[in-house]
Amino acid sequence: MLEAIEQMPLAHFLRRDLYTYPVVNALHILALGVLFTTAVLMDLRILGLGRRLETGAVVDALRPFAISALGIAALTGVLLFIVQPLHYAPNPVFWTKILLVGLAFANAGYFVLARRHLDPESAVTRISAVLSMLLWALAIFAGRAIGYFGSE
C-alpha cells in the first residue's frame, strides 16, 4: 500500500516540481507556528496571564485560527508524507509525532467539548492547559527530529 501511495500522480508531482514541495513544507511549518502560538496564548490565559482579558473572549477569538492552522498542518502533513511514505512509515520518531499530535488533539477536543475555558480555576483545566503546551511543543520537536533519528 505504501508503494501505491508513493506512486500516486500527486506524489510524483510533489517530488518533481521545483517549487511545490518547498511551498508545502513552508506552509506546514507556518501552520504549526500559528497552531502552537494560538494554543499557547489560550493556555497561558487559562493559567492566569492577561487577566484583563476575559478568558472566553480570548479562546473565542483564537480558536478559529487554531482550527484553521490545524487543518492546514494536517493537509500539508499528508502531502509531505505521500512524497516518501516508505521513508516515514518505518520511522518510530514519525509515529511518536503522530501519537503526540493525537494526544494534543484529544486534549484540545476534551477542552472544547467540556467547555473547560469556562472554569479556568479548576485544577483539571489548568493541567489540561499545561498538557496542551507540552504536547504541542513535543510534537513539533518530534517533527523536526524525524529527519535525524529513526531512519536507516
PDB file of C-alpha atoms in Angstrom:
ATOM      1  CA  MET A   1       0.000   0.000   0.000  1.00  0.00           C
ATOM      2  CA  LEU A   2       2.842   2.419   0.774  1.00  0.00           C
ATOM      3  CA  GLU A   3       4.276   1.773  -2.677  1.00  0.00           C
ATOM      4  CA  ALA A   4       0.911   2.673  -4.202  1.00  0.00           C
ATOM      5  CA  ILE A   5       0.807   5.901  -2.213  1.00  0.00           C
ATOM      6  CA  GLU A   6       4.308   6.780  -3.347  1.00  0.00           C
ATOM      7  CA  GLN A   7       3.315   6.140  -6.984  1.00  0.00           C
ATOM      8  CA  MET A   8       0.289   8.433  -6.899  1.00  0.00           C
ATOM      9  CA  PRO A   9       0.430  11.218  -9.512  1.00  0.00           C
ATOM     10  CA  LEU A  10       0.258  13.854  -6.771  1.00  0.00           C
ATOM     11  CA  ALA A  11       3.286  12.312  -5.033  1.00  0.00           C
ATOM     12  CA  HIS A  12       5.195  12.300  -8.323  1.00  0.00           C
ATOM     13  CA  PHE A  13       4.264  15.936  -8.904  1.00  0.00           C
ATOM     14  CA  LEU A  14       5.396  16.967  -5.420  1.00  0.00           C
ATOM     15  CA  ARG A  15       8.721  15.182  -5.905  1.00  0.00           C
ATOM     16  CA  ARG A  16       9.373  16.635  -9.346  1.00  0.00           C
ATOM     17  CA  ASP A  17       8.117  20.204  -9.204  1.00  0.00           C
ATOM     18  CA  LEU A  18      10.816  22.647  -8.203  1.00  0.00           C
ATOM     19  CA  TYR A  19       8.556  24.904  -6.125  1.00  0.00           C
ATOM     20  CA  THR A  20       5.584  22.927  -4.857  1.00  0.00           C
ATOM     21  CA  TYR A  21       7.285  20.723  -2.261  1.00  0.00           C
ATOM     22  CA  PRO A  22       9.179  23.631  -0.634  1.00  0.00           C
ATOM     23  CA  VAL A  23       5.956  25.675  -0.552  1.00  0.00           C
ATOM     24  CA  VAL A  24       4.029  22.788   1.030  1.00  0.00           C
ATOM     25  CA  ASN A  25       6.836  22.312   3.555  1.00  0.00           C
ATOM     26  CA  ALA A  26       6.867  26.037   4.385  1.00  0.00           C
ATOM     27  CA  LEU A  27       3.069  26.085   4.749  1.00  0.00           C
ATOM     28  CA  HIS A  28       3.316  23.124   7.115  1.00  0.00           C
ATOM     29  CA  ILE A  29       5.839  24.953   9.285  1.00  0.00           C
ATOM     30  CA  LEU A  30       3.841  28.202   9.212  1.00  0.00           C
ATOM     31  CA  ALA A  31       0.632  26.382  10.138  1.00  0.00           C
ATOM     32  CA  LEU A  32       2.400  24.678  13.033  1.00  0.00           C
ATOM     33  CA  GLY A  33       3.658  28.067  14.171  1.00  0.00           C
ATOM     34  CA  VAL A  34       0.166  29.551  14.141  1.00  0.00           C
ATOM     35  CA  LEU A  35      -1.300  26.473  15.816  1.00  0.00           C
ATOM     36  CA  PHE A  36       1.324  26.425  18.550  1.00  0.00           C
ATOM     37  CA  THR A  37       1.147  30.173  19.126  1.00  0.00           C
ATOM     38  CA  THR A  38      -2.638  30.255  19.398  1.00  0.00           C
ATOM     39  CA  ALA A  39      -2.665  27.198  21.664  1.00  0.00           C
ATOM     40  CA  VAL A  40      -0.024  28.709  23.942  1.00  0.00           C
ATOM     41  CA  LEU A  41      -1.832  32.053  24.097  1.00  0.00           C
ATOM     42  CA  MET A  42      -5.106  30.347  25.039  1.00  0.00           C
ATOM     43  CA  ASP A  43      -3.351  28.101  27.559  1.00  0.00           C
ATOM     44  CA  LEU A  44      -1.468  30.983  29.155  1.00  0.00           C
ATOM     45  CA  ARG A  45      -4.727  32.899  29.514  1.00  0.00           C
ATOM     46  CA  ILE A  46      -6.250  29.834  31.208  1.00  0.00           C
ATOM     47  CA  LEU A  47      -3.257  29.781  33.542  1.00  0.00           C
ATOM     48  CA  GLY A  48      -3.852  33.396  34.552  1.00  0.00           C
ATOM     49  CA  LEU A  49      -1.758  35.529  32.206  1.00  0.00           C
ATOM     50  CA  GLY A  50      -3.570  38.571  30.829  1.00  0.00           C
ATOM     51  CA  ARG A  51      -6.318  38.712  33.421  1.00  0.00           C
ATOM     52  CA  ARG A  52      -7.615  41.983  31.961  1.00  0.00           C
ATOM     53  CA  LEU A  53      -8.955  39.952  29.032  1.00  0.00           C
ATOM     54  CA  GLU A  54     -11.920  37.664  29.567  1.00  0.00           C
ATOM     55  CA  THR A  55     -10.858  34.035  29.147  1.00  0.00           C
ATOM     56  CA  GLY A  56     -13.860  33.141  26.995  1.00  0.00           C
ATOM     57  CA  ALA A  57     -13.225  36.089  24.687  1.00  0.00           C
ATOM     58  CA  VAL A  58      -9.567  35.104  24.217  1.00  0.00           C
ATOM     59  CA  VAL A  59     -10.477  31.500  23.471  1.00  0.00           C
ATOM     60  CA  ASP A  60     -13.316  32.514  21.145  1.00  0.00           C
ATOM     61  CA  ALA A  61     -11.033  34.907  19.257  1.00  0.00           C
ATOM     62  CA  LEU A  62      -8.111  32.487  18.867  1.00  0.00           C
ATOM     63  CA  ARG A  63      -9.905  29.167  18.363  1.00  0.00           C
ATOM     64  CA  PRO A  64     -10.770  29.762  14.662  1.00  0.00           C
ATOM     65  CA  PHE A  65      -7.110  30.468  13.925  1.00  0.00           C
ATOM     66  CA  ALA A  66      -6.054  27.327  15.791  1.00  0.00           C
ATOM     67  CA  ILE A  67      -8.618  25.171  13.970  1.00  0.00           C
ATOM     68  CA  SER A  68      -7.662  26.595  10.569  1.00  0.00           C
ATOM     69  CA  ALA A  69      -3.963  26.113  11.297  1.00  0.00           C
ATOM     70  CA  LEU A  70      -4.601  22.535  12.429  1.00  0.00           C
ATOM     71  CA  GLY A  71      -6.428  21.821   9.173  1.00  0.00           C
ATOM     72  CA  ILE A  72      -3.635  23.307   7.067  1.00  0.00           C
ATOM     73  CA  ALA A  73      -0.979  21.466   9.086  1.00  0.00           C
ATOM     74  CA  ALA A  74      -2.835  18.164   8.678  1.00  0.00           C
ATOM     75  CA  LEU A  75      -3.328  18.633   4.933  1.00  0.00           C
ATOM     76  CA  THR A  76       0.268  19.680   4.303  1.00  0.00           C
ATOM     77  CA  GLY A  77       1.489  16.901   6.598  1.00  0.00           C
ATOM     78  CA  VAL A  78      -0.324  14.326   4.487  1.00  0.00           C
ATOM     79  CA  LEU A  79       1.166  15.850   1.340  1.00  0.00           C
ATOM     80  CA  LEU A  80       4.652  15.677   2.834  1.00  0.00           C
ATOM     81  CA  PHE A  81       4.051  12.058   3.869  1.00  0.00           C
ATOM     82  CA  ILE A  82       2.948  10.856   0.414  1.00  0.00           C
ATOM     83  CA  VAL A  83       6.224  12.048  -1.098  1.00  0.00           C
ATOM     84  CA  GLN A  84       8.195   9.438   0.890  1.00  0.00           C
ATOM     85  CA  PRO A  85       5.829   7.060   2.706  1.00  0.00           C
ATOM     86  CA  LEU A  86       8.381   4.233   2.585  1.00  0.00           C
ATOM     87  CA  HIS A  87      10.804   6.501   4.439  1.00  0.00           C
ATOM     88  CA  TYR A  88       8.351   7.761   7.055  1.00  0.00           C
ATOM     89  CA  ALA A  89       6.260   4.681   7.836  1.00  0.00           C
ATOM     90  CA  PRO A  90       9.025   2.623   9.491  1.00  0.00           C
ATOM     91  CA  ASN A  91      10.383   5.621  11.397  1.00  0.00           C
ATOM     92  CA  PRO A  92       9.485   5.416  15.118  1.00  0.00           C
ATOM     93  CA  VAL A  93      10.057   9.164  15.515  1.00  0.00           C
ATOM     94  CA  PHE A  94       7.380   9.804  12.870  1.00  0.00           C
ATOM     95  CA  TRP A  95       4.942   7.625  14.832  1.00  0.00           C
ATOM     96  CA  THR A  96       5.935   9.399  18.041  1.00  0.00           C
ATOM     97  CA  LYS A  97       4.980  12.695  16.383  1.00  0.00           C
ATOM     98  CA  ILE A  98       1.668  11.237  15.202  1.00  0.00           C
ATOM     99  CA  LEU A  99       0.956   9.961  18.730  1.00  0.00           C
ATOM    100  CA  LEU A 100       1.807  13.333  20.291  1.00  0.00           C
ATOM    101  CA  VAL A 101      -0.395  15.180  17.788  1.00  0.00           C
ATOM    102  CA  GLY A 102      -3.209  12.722  18.513  1.00  0.00           C
ATOM    103  CA  LEU A 103      -2.863  13.255  22.256  1.00  0.00           C
ATOM    104  CA  ALA A 104      -2.719  17.034  21.834  1.00  0.00           C
ATOM    105  CA  PHE A 105      -5.779  16.912  19.582  1.00  0.00           C
ATOM    106  CA  ALA A 106      -7.648  14.707  22.088  1.00  0.00           C
ATOM    107  CA  ASN A 107      -6.726  17.099  24.903  1.00  0.00           C
ATOM    108  CA  ALA A 108      -7.966  20.052  22.819  1.00  0.00           C
ATOM    109  CA  GLY A 109     -11.151  18.170  21.972  1.00  0.00           C
ATOM    110  CA  TYR A 110     -11.775  17.447  25.627  1.00  0.00           C
ATOM    111  CA  PHE A 111     -11.072  21.079  26.450  1.00  0.00           C
ATOM    112  CA  VAL A 112     -13.590  22.319  23.866  1.00  0.00           C
ATOM    113  CA  LEU A 113     -16.307  19.714  24.426  1.00  0.00           C
ATOM    114  CA  ALA A 114     -16.117  20.013  28.203  1.00  0.00           C
ATOM    115  CA  ARG A 115     -16.010  23.828  27.835  1.00  0.00           C
ATOM    116  CA  ARG A 116     -13.068  23.903  30.240  1.00  0.00           C
ATOM    117  CA  HIS A 117     -12.350  27.567  29.466  1.00  0.00           C
ATOM    118  CA  LEU A 118     -15.488  28.404  31.448  1.00  0.00           C
ATOM    119  CA  ASP A 119     -13.806  27.055  34.577  1.00  0.00           C
ATOM    120  CA  PRO A 120     -10.203  28.345  34.409  1.00  0.00           C
ATOM    121  CA  GLU A 121      -9.652  27.986  38.145  1.00  0.00           C
ATOM    122  CA  SER A 122     -10.212  24.221  38.042  1.00  0.00           C
ATOM    123  CA  ALA A 123      -7.127  22.057  38.583  1.00  0.00           C
ATOM    124  CA  VAL A 124      -8.251  19.826  35.696  1.00  0.00           C
ATOM    125  CA  THR A 125      -8.444  22.838  33.390  1.00  0.00           C
ATOM    126  CA  ARG A 126      -5.020  24.069  34.443  1.00  0.00           C
ATOM    127  CA  ILE A 127      -3.489  20.613  33.975  1.00  0.00           C
ATOM    128  CA  SER A 128      -5.105  20.426  30.540  1.00  0.00           C
ATOM    129  CA  ALA A 129      -3.596  23.820  29.613  1.00  0.00           C
ATOM    130  CA  VAL A 130      -0.097  22.784  30.705  1.00  0.00           C
ATOM    131  CA  LEU A 131      -0.506  19.437  28.957  1.00  0.00           C
ATOM    132  CA  SER A 132      -1.571  21.233  25.779  1.00  0.00           C
ATOM    133  CA  MET A 133       1.570  23.357  25.661  1.00  0.00           C
ATOM    134  CA  LEU A 134       3.775  20.367  26.449  1.00  0.00           C
ATOM    135  CA  LEU A 135       2.183  18.035  23.877  1.00  0.00           C
ATOM    136  CA  TRP A 136       2.222  20.569  21.032  1.00  0.00           C
ATOM    137  CA  ALA A 137       5.837  21.514  21.771  1.00  0.00           C
ATOM    138  CA  LEU A 138       6.904  17.867  21.898  1.00  0.00           C
ATOM    139  CA  ALA A 139       5.058  17.152  18.642  1.00  0.00           C
ATOM    140  CA  ILE A 140       6.955  19.968  16.952  1.00  0.00           C
ATOM    141  CA  PHE A 141      10.285  18.709  18.332  1.00  0.00           C
ATOM    142  CA  ALA A 142       9.453  15.180  17.182  1.00  0.00           C
ATOM    143  CA  GLY A 143       8.585  16.506  13.737  1.00  0.00           C
ATOM    144  CA  ARG A 144      11.950  18.190  13.463  1.00  0.00           C
ATOM    145  CA  ALA A 145      13.691  15.044  14.713  1.00  0.00           C
ATOM    146  CA  ILE A 146      12.167  12.805  12.044  1.00  0.00           C
ATOM    147  CA  GLY A 147      14.937  13.633   9.605  1.00  0.00           C
ATOM    148  CA  TYR A 148      17.678  12.986  12.146  1.00  0.00           C
ATOM    149  CA  PHE A 149      16.575   9.909  14.079  1.00  0.00           C
ATOM    150  CA  GLY A 150      14.872   6.644  13.383  1.00  0.00           C
ATOM    151  CA  SER A 151      15.703   6.445   9.691  1.00  0.00           C
ATOM    152  CA  GLU A 152      18.012   3.996   8.065  1.00  0.00           C
TER     153      GLU A 152
END
